[in-house]
Coordinates of C-alpha atoms in Angstrom, one line a residue:
M1 CA 349.7 88.9 89.0
L2 CA 350.4 85.4 87.8
A3 CA 354.2 86.2 87.6
Q4 CA 354.0 87.6 91.2
L5 CA 352.4 84.3 92.4
M6 CA 355.0 82.2 90.7
V7 CA 357.8 84.2 92.1
A8 CA 356.4 84.3 95.6
Y9 CA 355.4 80.6 95.9
G10 CA 357.5 79.0 93.1
G11 CA 356.4 76.5 90.5
G12 CA 354.3 77.2 87.4
I13 CA 350.8 78.2 86.7
Q14 CA 349.6 74.6 87.2
D15 CA 351.0 74.7 90.8
I16 CA 348.9 77.7 92.0
Q17 CA 346.4 76.7 94.7
V18 CA 343.4 78.4 96.1
G19 CA 345.2 79.1 99.3
D20 CA 347.9 81.1 97.4
L21 CA 345.3 83.5 96.1
L22 CA 343.6 83.8 99.5
S23 CA 347.0 84.6 101.1
L24 CA 347.8 87.2 98.4
R25 CA 344.4 88.8 98.7
A26 CA 344.7 89.1 102.5
N27 CA 348.0 90.9 102.2
S28 CA 346.9 93.2 99.4
S29 CA 345.1 96.6 99.5
R30 CA 341.5 97.0 98.5
H31 CA 342.3 98.4 95.0
R32 CA 344.5 95.4 94.2
S33 CA 341.9 92.8 95.0
R34 CA 340.3 93.1 91.6
P35 CA 343.2 91.5 89.6
I36 CA 343.4 88.7 92.1
Q37 CA 339.7 88.0 91.6
L38 CA 340.2 87.9 87.8
V39 CA 343.1 85.5 88.1
Y40 CA 340.9 83.2 90.3
G41 CA 338.2 83.3 87.7
W42 CA 340.6 82.4 84.9
L43 CA 342.1 79.5 86.8
C44 CA 338.6 78.2 87.6
D45 CA 337.6 78.3 83.9
L46 CA 340.8 76.4 83.1
G47 CA 339.9 73.6 85.5
Q48 CA 342.8 74.4 87.8
F49 CA 340.8 74.2 91.0
P50 CA 338.5 71.4 92.2
S51 CA 334.9 71.4 90.9
D52 CA 333.3 72.1 94.2
V53 CA 335.0 75.5 94.8
P54 CA 333.0 78.7 94.4
G55 CA 333.2 80.7 91.2
S56 CA 334.8 83.7 92.9
L57 CA 337.0 84.7 95.8
F58 CA 334.2 86.8 97.2
H59 CA 332.0 83.7 97.5
L60 CA 334.8 81.6 98.8
Q61 CA 335.3 83.9 101.8
S62 CA 331.6 84.7 102.5
R63 CA 330.1 81.2 102.2
G64 CA 330.8 78.0 104.2
L65 CA 330.8 74.4 103.0
Q66 CA 328.9 71.4 104.3
A67 CA 330.0 70.1 107.7
T68 CA 330.2 66.5 108.7
P69 CA 327.9 65.1 111.4
A70 CA 330.8 65.2 113.9
Q71 CA 331.5 68.8 113.2
L72 CA 327.8 69.7 113.5
V73 CA 327.6 68.0 117.0
D74 CA 330.9 69.4 118.2
R75 CA 329.6 72.9 117.9
Y76 CA 327.8 72.4 121.2
H77 CA 330.7 71.0 123.2
L78 CA 329.0 68.0 124.8
Q79 CA 330.7 66.7 127.9
Y80 CA 329.7 63.1 128.1
Q81 CA 331.5 61.4 125.2
P82 CA 329.3 58.3 124.8
V83 CA 326.2 60.3 124.2
R84 CA 328.1 62.6 121.9
D85 CA 329.3 59.6 119.8
L86 CA 325.7 58.2 119.9
I87 CA 324.3 61.4 118.4
V88 CA 327.1 61.5 115.7
D89 CA 326.3 57.9 114.8
Y90 CA 322.6 58.6 114.6
L91 CA 323.1 61.6 112.3
T92 CA 325.5 59.6 110.1
E93 CA 322.8 56.9 109.7
H94 CA 320.3 59.6 108.5
Q95 CA 322.7 61.6 106.5
T96 CA 322.0 59.9 103.2
A97 CA 318.2 60.2 103.5
L98 CA 318.1 63.9 104.6
D99 CA 319.1 67.1 102.9
Y100 CA 321.8 69.1 104.6
N101 CA 319.4 71.7 106.0
S102 CA 317.3 69.0 107.7
L103 CA 320.4 67.3 109.0
E104 CA 321.6 70.5 110.5
R105 CA 318.2 71.1 112.2
L106 CA 318.3 67.6 113.6
S107 CA 321.8 68.1 115.0
T108 CA 320.6 71.3 116.7
A109 CA 317.6 69.6 118.2
L110 CA 319.5 66.6 119.6
G111 CA 322.8 68.3 120.4
L112 CA 321.8 71.8 121.6
N113 CA 318.1 71.7 122.6
F114 CA 318.3 68.2 124.1
W115 CA 321.6 66.9 125.5
A116 CA 323.4 70.2 126.0
D117 CA 320.4 71.5 127.9
L118 CA 320.3 68.5 130.1
E119 CA 324.1 68.8 130.9
R120 CA 323.6 72.4 131.7
H121 CA 320.7 72.0 134.1
H122 CA 321.7 68.5 135.4
P123 CA 325.5 68.3 135.7
G124 CA 326.9 64.8 135.7
I125 CA 324.1 63.2 133.8
T126 CA 325.3 60.1 132.0
S127 CA 322.1 58.3 130.7
I128 CA 319.4 59.1 128.2
D129 CA 317.0 57.2 130.4
L130 CA 315.5 60.3 132.1
P131 CA 313.8 60.2 135.5
A132 CA 310.3 61.6 135.8
D133 CA 311.3 64.9 137.4
V134 CA 314.1 65.5 134.7
R135 CA 311.6 64.8 131.9
T136 CA 309.1 67.2 133.4
A137 CA 311.6 70.0 133.9
F138 CA 313.0 69.5 130.4
K139 CA 309.6 69.8 128.7
A140 CA 308.9 73.0 130.7
R141 CA 312.2 74.5 129.6
I142 CA 311.8 73.6 125.9
A143 CA 308.3 75.1 125.8
T144 CA 309.7 78.7 126.3
K145 CA 312.8 80.6 125.2
T146 CA 314.5 83.8 126.3
V147 CA 315.1 86.5 123.7
L148 CA 316.4 90.1 123.8
R149 CA 313.9 92.8 123.0
R150 CA 314.8 96.4 122.3
Q151 CA 312.8 98.9 124.3
S152 CA 311.7 102.4 123.3
D153 CA 314.7 104.0 125.0
G154 CA 317.1 101.7 123.1
T155 CA 317.9 99.3 125.9
R156 CA 317.6 95.6 125.5
I157 CA 315.9 93.3 128.1
E158 CA 315.5 89.6 128.3
V159 CA 311.9 88.4 127.6
T160 CA 310.5 84.9 127.9
E161 CA 308.1 83.9 125.2
P162 CA 306.7 80.6 123.9
R163 CA 308.9 78.5 121.6
V164 CA 307.0 78.0 118.4
S165 CA 309.3 75.2 117.3
A166 CA 308.9 73.2 120.6
P167 CA 306.7 70.5 119.1
A168 CA 309.1 70.0 116.2
V169 CA 312.0 69.7 118.6
L170 CA 310.2 67.2 120.7
Q171 CA 309.2 65.2 117.6
N172 CA 312.9 64.9 116.7
I173 CA 313.7 63.7 120.2
R174 CA 310.9 61.2 120.1
S175 CA 312.0 59.9 116.7
F176 CA 315.5 59.6 118.2
Y177 CA 314.3 57.3 121.0
L178 CA 312.0 55.2 118.8
D179 CA 314.7 54.7 116.1
L180 CA 317.1 53.5 118.7
A181 CA 314.6 51.0 120.1
Q182 CA 313.9 49.7 116.5
W183 CA 317.6 49.5 115.6
A184 CA 318.3 47.7 118.9
L185 CA 316.2 44.8 117.5
D186 CA 318.3 44.6 114.3
E187 CA 321.8 45.3 115.8
P188 CA 321.6 44.7 119.6
E189 CA 325.4 44.7 120.0
R190 CA 325.5 48.3 118.7
W191 CA 322.3 50.0 119.7
G192 CA 321.0 47.7 122.5
R193 CA 322.4 49.7 125.4
W194 CA 320.5 52.8 124.2
A195 CA 317.1 51.2 124.0
V196 CA 315.3 52.9 126.8
P197 CA 311.7 54.2 127.4
C198 CA 310.9 57.4 125.3
P199 CA 310.4 60.4 127.5
I200 CA 308.3 62.2 124.9
S201 CA 304.7 61.0 124.3
S202 CA 302.6 61.5 121.2
V203 CA 300.6 64.1 123.0
D204 CA 303.7 66.3 123.5
T205 CA 304.2 66.4 119.8
N206 CA 300.7 67.3 118.8
V207 CA 300.9 70.3 116.5
Q208 CA 297.2 70.5 115.3
K209 CA 296.5 73.7 117.3
L210 CA 299.7 75.3 116.1
E211 CA 298.9 74.4 112.5
R212 CA 295.5 75.9 112.8
Q213 CA 296.9 79.1 114.3
Q214 CA 299.5 79.3 111.5
K215 CA 296.9 78.6 108.9
S216 CA 294.7 81.4 110.3
R217 CA 297.7 83.9 110.3
A218 CA 298.6 82.9 106.7
D219 CA 295.0 83.4 105.5
Q220 CA 294.7 86.7 107.2
R221 CA 298.1 87.8 105.7
T222 CA 296.9 86.8 102.2
R223 CA 293.5 88.5 102.5
E224 CA 295.2 91.7 103.6
R225 CA 297.8 91.8 100.8
L226 CA 295.8 90.5 97.8
P227 CA 293.9 93.7 97.2
Y228 CA 297.0 95.8 97.2
L229 CA 299.0 93.8 94.6
P230 CA 298.1 96.2 91.7
V231 CA 299.4 99.1 93.8
L232 CA 302.6 97.3 94.5
F233 CA 303.1 96.4 90.8
S234 CA 302.4 99.9 89.6
T235 CA 304.8 101.4 92.1
A236 CA 307.6 99.0 91.0
E237 CA 306.9 99.9 87.4
R238 CA 307.0 103.6 88.1
R239 CA 310.3 103.3 90.1
L240 CA 311.8 101.5 87.1
K241 CA 310.7 104.2 84.7
E242 CA 312.0 107.0 86.8
A243 CA 315.3 105.2 87.4
R244 CA 315.8 104.7 83.6
E245 CA 315.0 108.4 83.0
R246 CA 317.8 109.4 85.5
L247 CA 320.2 106.9 84.0
N248 CA 319.5 108.2 80.4
A249 CA 320.0 111.7 81.6
V250 CA 323.4 111.0 83.3
H251 CA 324.5 109.1 80.2
A252 CA 323.7 112.1 78.0
A253 CA 325.3 114.7 80.3
P254 CA 329.0 115.5 79.9
L255 CA 331.5 114.8 82.7
G256 CA 331.3 117.4 85.5
S257 CA 328.2 119.0 84.0
T258 CA 324.9 119.9 85.8
F259 CA 321.7 118.3 84.6
T260 CA 318.1 118.3 85.8
V261 CA 315.7 115.3 85.7
L262 CA 312.4 114.6 87.4
G263 CA 312.6 118.0 89.2
K264 CA 316.0 117.4 90.8
T265 CA 319.4 118.8 89.8
Y266 CA 322.5 116.6 89.7
V267 CA 326.2 117.1 89.0
K268 CA 327.8 114.3 87.0
A269 CA 331.2 113.0 88.3
R270 CA 334.2 114.7 86.6
N271 CA 335.9 111.5 85.5
P272 CA 335.1 107.8 85.8
S273 CA 337.9 107.2 88.3
E274 CA 336.9 109.8 90.8
Y275 CA 336.6 108.0 94.2
G276 CA 336.2 104.8 92.3
S277 CA 332.9 106.0 90.8
Q278 CA 331.4 104.9 87.4
P279 CA 330.2 107.2 84.6
T280 CA 326.7 106.8 85.9
T281 CA 327.6 108.4 89.3
A282 CA 326.2 111.8 90.0
Y283 CA 325.9 114.1 93.0
E284 CA 322.9 116.0 94.3
V285 CA 323.1 119.7 95.0
G286 CA 323.6 118.9 98.7
G287 CA 326.6 116.7 97.9
R288 CA 325.1 113.2 98.4
R289 CA 326.5 110.7 95.9
M290 CA 323.9 108.9 93.8
L291 CA 324.8 105.6 92.0
L292 CA 322.2 106.0 89.3
G293 CA 323.3 102.9 87.4
S294 CA 323.0 100.7 90.6
K295 CA 319.6 102.2 91.4
E296 CA 318.3 101.4 87.9
K297 CA 319.7 97.9 88.2
R298 CA 318.0 97.2 91.5
A299 CA 314.7 98.8 90.4
F300 CA 314.7 96.5 87.3
W301 CA 315.2 93.3 89.3
T302 CA 312.6 94.3 91.8
W303 CA 310.1 94.9 89.0
A304 CA 311.0 91.6 87.4
T305 CA 310.7 89.7 90.7
I306 CA 307.2 91.0 91.4
E307 CA 306.1 90.2 87.8
I308 CA 307.5 86.7 87.7
L309 CA 306.3 85.7 91.1
R310 CA 302.7 87.0 90.6
H311 CA 302.4 85.3 87.2
T312 CA 303.9 81.9 88.3
G313 CA 303.6 81.5 92.1
I314 CA 307.0 79.8 92.2
R315 CA 309.1 79.7 95.4
I316 CA 312.0 82.1 95.9
E317 CA 314.6 79.3 95.5
E318 CA 313.0 78.2 92.2
L319 CA 313.1 81.8 91.0
Q320 CA 316.9 82.0 91.8
E321 CA 317.4 78.7 89.9
L322 CA 315.8 79.9 86.7
S323 CA 318.2 79.7 83.8
H324 CA 318.2 80.3 80.1
H325 CA 317.6 76.6 79.6
S326 CA 314.4 76.9 81.7
I327 CA 312.6 78.5 78.7
I328 CA 311.6 75.7 76.4
R329 CA 309.2 75.2 73.5
Y330 CA 306.5 72.6 73.3
T331 CA 304.6 71.6 70.1
M332 CA 301.0 70.6 70.6
P333 CA 300.5 67.2 69.2
T334 CA 296.9 67.9 67.9
T335 CA 297.4 71.4 66.3
G336 CA 301.1 71.7 65.9
E337 CA 301.1 75.0 67.7
V338 CA 304.3 75.9 69.5
V339 CA 303.7 76.8 73.2
P340 CA 306.4 78.4 75.4
L341 CA 306.8 76.6 78.7
L342 CA 308.8 77.5 81.8
Q343 CA 310.6 74.5 83.4
I344 CA 310.9 74.8 87.2
A345 CA 313.9 72.9 88.5
P346 CA 313.5 70.5 91.5
S347 CA 313.5 72.5 94.7
K348 CA 311.6 71.7 97.9
T349 CA 309.8 68.6 96.7
D350 CA 312.5 67.4 94.3
Q351 CA 309.9 67.4 91.5
E352 CA 310.3 69.4 88.4
R353 CA 307.2 70.9 86.6
L354 CA 306.3 72.9 83.5
L355 CA 304.3 76.1 83.6
L356 CA 302.6 77.8 80.7
I357 CA 304.2 81.1 79.8
S358 CA 301.5 83.8 79.4
P359 CA 302.0 86.8 77.2
E360 CA 302.6 89.0 80.2
L361 CA 305.2 86.6 81.6
A362 CA 306.8 86.3 78.2
D363 CA 307.5 90.0 78.1
V364 CA 309.1 89.9 81.5
L365 CA 311.3 86.9 80.7
S366 CA 312.3 88.5 77.4
A367 CA 313.4 91.7 79.2
V368 CA 315.4 89.6 81.7
V369 CA 317.2 87.6 79.0
S370 CA 318.0 90.7 77.0
R371 CA 319.5 92.3 80.1
V372 CA 321.8 89.4 81.2
R373 CA 322.8 88.5 77.7
G374 CA 326.5 89.3 77.0
P375 CA 328.0 91.1 74.0
D376 CA 328.3 87.7 72.2
G377 CA 324.6 87.1 72.6
A378 CA 325.0 84.3 75.1
V379 CA 324.0 84.4 78.8
P380 CA 327.1 84.3 81.0
L381 CA 327.7 81.4 83.3
A382 CA 327.4 82.0 87.0
R383 CA 327.5 79.8 90.1
R384 CA 324.8 79.9 92.7
Y385 CA 325.2 79.1 96.4
D386 CA 322.5 77.0 97.9
I387 CA 321.9 78.3 101.4
H388 CA 320.0 75.2 102.3
E389 CA 322.5 72.6 101.1
N390 CA 325.7 74.8 101.6
V391 CA 327.0 73.8 98.2
W392 CA 327.8 75.7 95.0
S393 CA 326.1 74.9 91.8
P394 CA 328.0 74.3 88.6
P395 CA 328.3 77.2 86.2
M396 CA 324.9 77.8 84.7
P397 CA 323.3 80.5 82.5
L398 CA 321.3 81.8 85.4
L399 CA 318.6 84.5 84.6
Y400 CA 319.0 86.1 88.1
Q401 CA 322.5 87.3 87.8
W402 CA 324.3 90.6 87.5
S403 CA 327.8 91.9 87.0
V404 CA 329.8 93.0 90.1
S405 CA 333.3 94.3 89.4
G406 CA 333.3 92.4 86.1
E407 CA 332.1 89.1 87.7
S408 CA 328.8 87.4 87.0
R409 CA 327.2 86.8 90.4
A410 CA 323.9 85.2 91.2
I411 CA 321.4 87.6 92.9
S412 CA 320.9 86.7 96.5
K413 CA 317.6 86.3 98.4
N414 CA 318.5 89.2 100.7
T415 CA 318.9 91.5 97.7
I416 CA 315.4 90.5 96.4
V417 CA 313.8 91.0 99.8
R418 CA 315.4 94.4 100.3
G419 CA 314.1 95.4 96.9
L420 CA 310.6 94.5 97.9
D421 CA 310.9 96.4 101.1
K422 CA 312.0 99.5 99.1
V423 CA 308.9 99.3 96.9
I424 CA 306.7 99.0 100.0
E425 CA 308.4 102.1 101.5
V426 CA 307.8 104.1 98.3
S427 CA 304.2 102.9 97.8
G428 CA 303.2 103.9 101.4
L429 CA 301.1 100.8 101.9
R430 CA 300.1 100.3 105.5
G431 CA 298.4 97.5 107.4
K432 CA 295.6 97.9 109.9
D433 CA 298.2 98.4 112.7
G434 CA 299.6 101.4 110.8
E435 CA 302.9 99.6 110.1
P436 CA 304.3 99.1 106.6
L437 CA 302.5 96.2 104.8
R438 CA 305.5 94.0 104.3
Y439 CA 305.5 91.5 101.4
Q440 CA 307.6 88.3 101.5
P441 CA 308.4 86.3 98.3
H442 CA 306.2 83.5 99.6
D443 CA 303.2 85.9 99.8
F444 CA 303.1 86.0 96.0
R445 CA 302.8 82.2 95.9
R446 CA 299.8 82.2 98.2
I447 CA 298.2 85.1 96.3
F448 CA 298.7 83.4 93.0
I449 CA 297.2 80.1 94.1
T450 CA 294.3 81.8 95.9
D451 CA 293.5 84.0 92.9
A452 CA 293.6 81.0 90.5
I453 CA 291.2 78.9 92.6
L454 CA 288.9 81.8 93.2
N455 CA 288.7 82.3 89.4
G456 CA 287.7 78.8 88.7
L457 CA 290.9 76.8 88.3
P458 CA 290.3 73.2 89.5
P459 CA 292.2 72.5 92.7
H460 CA 294.0 69.4 91.2
I461 CA 295.3 71.6 88.4
A462 CA 296.5 74.2 90.9
Q463 CA 298.2 71.4 92.8
V464 CA 300.3 70.5 89.7
I465 CA 301.1 74.2 89.0
A466 CA 302.1 74.8 92.5
G467 CA 304.1 71.6 92.8
H468 CA 302.4 70.4 96.0
D469 CA 302.7 66.7 97.0
N470 CA 299.3 66.7 98.6
I471 CA 296.1 68.3 97.3
G472 CA 295.2 69.1 100.9
T473 CA 298.0 71.7 100.9
T474 CA 296.5 73.3 97.8
M475 CA 293.0 73.2 99.2
G476 CA 294.2 75.0 102.3
Y477 CA 294.5 78.1 100.1
N478 CA 290.9 77.8 99.1
A479 CA 289.8 78.3 102.7
I480 CA 291.2 81.9 102.6
Y481 CA 287.9 83.1 101.1
P482 CA 285.2 80.6 102.0
G483 CA 283.3 81.0 98.8
A484 CA 280.9 78.1 99.3
A485 CA 279.9 79.3 102.8
I486 CA 279.4 82.9 101.6
E487 CA 277.2 81.8 98.7
A488 CA 275.2 79.5 100.9
H489 CA 274.6 82.2 103.4
R490 CA 273.5 84.7 100.7
A491 CA 271.1 82.1 99.3
F492 CA 269.7 81.6 102.8
I493 CA 269.1 85.3 103.3
A494 CA 267.4 85.4 99.9
R495 CA 265.0 82.6 100.8
R496 CA 264.2 84.1 104.2
R497 CA 263.4 87.4 102.5
A498 CA 261.1 85.7 100.1
L499 CA 259.1 84.3 103.0
R500 CA 258.6 87.6 104.7
S501 CA 256.2 90.3 103.8
P502 CA 257.6 93.0 101.4
E503 CA 256.3 95.6 103.8
K504 CA 259.2 94.7 106.1
Y505 CA 261.8 95.6 103.4
R506 CA 260.2 98.9 102.2
A507 CA 262.0 102.2 102.6
V508 CA 261.7 104.0 105.9
T509 CA 259.4 107.0 105.9
P510 CA 260.5 110.4 107.4
E511 CA 257.9 110.0 110.1
E512 CA 259.1 106.6 111.1
W513 CA 262.7 107.8 111.2
D514 CA 261.8 110.8 113.4
E515 CA 259.9 108.4 115.7
F516 CA 263.0 106.2 115.9
L517 CA 265.2 109.1 116.8
G518 CA 262.6 110.5 119.2
H519 CA 262.6 107.2 121.1
F520 CA 266.2 107.7 122.1
E521 CA 265.7 111.3 122.9
R522 CA 262.8 110.4 125.3
R523 CA 265.1 108.0 127.1
K524 CA 266.8 111.0 128.8
L525 CA 265.5 111.3 132.4
S526 CA 266.3 113.3 135.4
L527 CA 267.7 110.2 137.2
G528 CA 269.7 108.8 134.2
D529 CA 268.6 106.9 131.1
C530 CA 265.6 104.6 130.3
G531 CA 266.9 101.2 129.0
R532 CA 263.6 100.0 127.5
A533 CA 263.8 98.7 123.9
Y534 CA 262.5 100.6 120.8
G535 CA 258.9 99.9 120.1
T536 CA 258.0 98.9 123.7
D537 CA 255.7 100.8 126.0
C538 CA 256.5 101.8 129.5
A539 CA 255.2 99.1 131.9
H540 CA 255.1 101.4 134.9
E541 CA 253.3 104.5 133.6
H542 CA 256.6 106.4 133.9
A543 CA 257.1 105.7 137.6
C544 CA 260.8 105.6 136.9
V545 CA 262.0 105.0 140.5
R546 CA 260.2 101.6 140.4
C547 CA 261.4 100.6 137.0
P548 CA 264.2 97.9 136.8
V549 CA 265.5 99.2 133.4
L550 CA 266.3 102.6 134.8
I551 CA 270.1 103.3 134.2
V552 CA 271.2 105.6 137.1
G553 CA 274.3 107.6 136.6
D554 CA 276.8 108.6 139.3
D555 CA 275.8 112.3 138.9
E556 CA 272.2 111.5 139.9
R557 CA 273.1 110.2 143.4
P558 CA 272.4 113.5 145.1
R559 CA 268.9 113.5 143.6
L560 CA 268.3 110.0 144.9
V561 CA 269.1 111.3 148.4
E562 CA 266.6 114.1 147.9
I563 CA 264.0 111.6 146.8
R564 CA 264.7 109.4 149.8
E565 CA 264.2 112.3 152.2
N566 CA 261.0 113.3 150.5
L567 CA 259.6 109.7 150.6
T568 CA 260.6 109.3 154.3
D569 CA 258.7 112.5 155.1
R570 CA 255.6 111.4 153.2
I571 CA 255.6 107.9 154.7
A572 CA 255.8 109.4 158.2
E573 CA 252.9 111.8 157.4
A574 CA 250.8 108.9 156.0
E575 CA 251.4 106.8 159.1
R576 CA 250.3 109.7 161.3
E577 CA 247.2 110.2 159.3
G578 CA 246.5 106.5 158.8
W579 CA 246.8 106.5 155.0
I580 CA 247.7 102.8 154.6
G581 CA 247.8 102.9 150.8
D582 CA 250.2 105.8 150.8
V583 CA 252.3 104.1 153.5
W584 CA 252.7 100.9 151.4
G585 CA 253.3 102.8 148.1
G586 CA 255.9 105.0 149.6
A587 CA 257.8 102.1 151.1
F588 CA 257.6 100.1 147.8
S589 CA 259.1 103.1 145.9
E590 CA 261.8 103.4 148.6
S591 CA 262.9 99.8 148.0
F592 CA 263.3 100.4 144.3
R593 CA 265.1 103.7 145.0
R594 CA 267.7 101.8 147.1
R595 CA 268.1 99.3 144.2
G596 CA 268.8 102.2 141.8
K597 CA 271.3 103.6 144.2
N598 CA 273.1 100.3 144.4
R599 CA 273.2 100.1 140.6
S600 CA 274.7 103.6 140.5
T601 CA 277.5 102.6 142.9
G602 CA 278.3 99.4 141.0
R603 CA 277.2 97.0 143.7
S604 CA 275.3 93.9 142.6
T605 CA 273.1 93.5 145.7
G606 CA 269.8 93.0 143.9
P607 CA 266.6 94.8 144.8
Q608 CA 266.0 95.8 148.3
I609 CA 263.1 93.8 149.5
V610 CA 260.5 95.2 151.9
T611 CA 259.4 92.3 154.1
G612 CA 256.7 94.0 156.1
I613 CA 255.1 97.4 156.8
P614 CA 253.4 98.0 160.2
G615 CA 249.8 98.7 159.9
C616 CA 249.4 97.3 156.4
P617 CA 247.0 94.3 156.5
F618 CA 247.4 93.4 152.8
L619 CA 251.2 92.7 152.8
R620 CA 252.4 89.6 154.6
P621 CA 256.0 89.4 155.8
D622 CA 256.6 86.2 153.8
R623 CA 255.7 87.8 150.5
T624 CA 258.3 89.4 148.2
P625 CA 257.2 92.2 145.9
N626 CA 257.5 91.3 142.3
H627 CA 257.9 93.6 139.4
H628 CA 254.8 92.3 137.5
H629 CA 252.7 90.5 140.1
S630 CA 253.4 92.3 143.4
D631 CA 251.0 92.7 146.3
A632 CA 250.7 96.4 145.4
D633 CA 249.2 95.4 142.0
Q634 CA 246.7 93.2 143.8
L635 CA 245.9 96.0 146.2
R636 CA 245.2 98.4 143.4
R637 CA 243.0 95.9 141.6
R638 CA 240.9 95.3 144.7
R639 CA 240.5 98.9 145.7
G640 CA 240.3 100.3 142.1
S641 CA 242.7 103.0 143.0
R642 CA 245.1 104.8 140.8
S643 CA 248.2 102.9 139.7
H644 CA 250.7 105.1 141.5
T645 CA 250.7 108.0 143.9
A646 CA 251.9 111.4 143.0
S647 CA 255.1 111.0 145.0
D648 CA 256.1 108.1 142.7
R649 CA 256.0 110.0 139.5
V650 CA 259.7 111.1 139.2

C-alpha cells in the first residue's frame, strides 16, 4: 500500500499526506479499506501527520473539528453585514473565556434565534435598536417552537410547543446588549455605535419557575428509578454470564458444527472468512447470524458501566476519560496503609478529584484493565473525541476502549446508552405509564448522591465526591426524600396519639364493623341515596322528601312525578275539608320535592320557596321556610301535633 501511494502521488514515505490516504480510500472498495487504515495508523505513530489529527481514518471522516467564530455565524447566512461582523467580533472577544460548546450555543442564540429570526420576520431591518412592537413580537416567537410529531398512522404534523430554552436564549441576548454598552465606555470608537437600550428585561430571563419544575421532574425520576437499581444490575450480570456461556460454546465447537447452549441450537460458521465473519460467528436454526463475540463484548461493557457509575456517581464524560493512569495508590500518613484511589480528570468544572476505590469497585476496574490490556501487558493507546470541544485527545491508555478491525477505539457515549437500553428491555422494567423505565447515565449520578446522603454521608463530603462547585447543588439531591419532614411528621402523629384515649386506637369489634357497613346499606332509598354522615341520626325522622342531603338519581324522576300528583290531590282534599295543617305540610313537602327534582336534573336553582298558602294563618308571605327553624316547626310545637303527616313519609 505504501508503494502504491508513492507510485500514484510521487515522493517518499515522508511526503505522504492525510489527503492522499483519504483520496485512496474513497476510490477503493470496502475490503481494501483495512490496509489503508493500518497505513494511516503507522504514519500517525511515526509522527508523520500533525498532532491534532484523529488516530484513525474512521474518526477523521466521522468527526468534525472546531470552527472559527466567523464560520459559526456564517452557518445562518445573515444578510446585514454590519450586524454579522458585530456578532463575529463579539464571539471572538469571548472565545478565550468560553469552552467550544458554550461558544457554539452562544453563536446559535445570537445568529439563529436572534438576528436571523428578525431578518426573516422583519425584512430590511438594519439596527439592533428594536422598536416596541418588534420586541414584543420577537419575545412571543422565541417563547414557542414548531416541531414535527409522528402520529399513530405514521404521518408527521407540525406542533407548536413551549421552548424550554427560551429564558437561556433571552439571557444570552441580554448579555450581548449589556456587554456592548459596557465596552462602549472603554472603546467608544469600536463599540459606541452599538450601545442601545436592551430589549430584554431581567423579568424575561427569570428561570426560577423552570428550575423548580426541572428539579421536581428530576426528583421524581430518581425516586422512581432508585428502587429498581438492584434489578438492573442483576439483569446486566445475568446477560454477561449468558453471553460468556455462548462465547465459550462457540469457541469449543468445530467449524461448521452444530452446538446447543442455554436451550438454543446454533451452527458455527464453516470458516473464519465466510461473509467476513469471525470464528465467534454462529447461525441460529432459522438462519439468523449471531455475532456472539460482539454480543459478549457489549454485555461486558454495559455491566461495567452500571457498576462503575453506581459506585462512583461520576459523569459520563468522566467515565469515558478514565485511563490506566487514573488508578493510583495513596499511603496513609498515620498508619502507612496503602489505599487505592480513582483520579477523576477535569470535566465539567475543570476540577480534578480523588475517589476512594471500594472493594466492589476494585473488582470491576480489575476486570476492565484485564480486558483492555494487550499481549505485552500494557494498555493500548487510543484517542478520544470530545464532542463538547470538537477536539481529539492525545493517545492515552483509556480504559473504555475496544478493538475494531484491529484498531483501538474509544467507546462512544451512544454505545453506552444503547447498552443501557438493551438491559432495560431485557429486564422488563416499566414506569407508572406502562412505558419502559429508561435509565440515562446521569441517573446513576443522582442515585449515588441521594443514597449517600440518605445513609448519613455529610453533604459537604458528598459535594467533594460529586465535584460540585456549590453545596446548594448537592443539597438539592437531599430534597428528593424529605427525611427531616417525614420524621417530624411521624413524631407529631406519635405525640397526638399519646394525648388521645387508647380507646380510640383499639381494634374494631365485629359488631362495630357490621354497624359501619350497615350504615351504607341503610342509605339506599326508593328516591336515591341518603347523604348523611356515618354516626349521625336522621334529623327529619326519615321524611326524605324534605331532607336536603337526599341524593336523587335520574332514574327516580318518574317517582317524583308520582309523589307530586299524590301531594297535589291531598292538598286539594285538605283545602276542601279545611284541614289547614295538612294543607301547609303538603305544600312544604312539595317545595322540597321540587328541589330534589332540580338536583336530579343538574340545575342549581336552590330550594323552591313557598311564599304563602291561602287559608293558613300561621305562615306569613314574608317568611321563608328554613330547614331547622321553619314556621312548620313552630306550628308543630304550638299545637303539639305529630312531626310529619303520613303523606310525607316516603
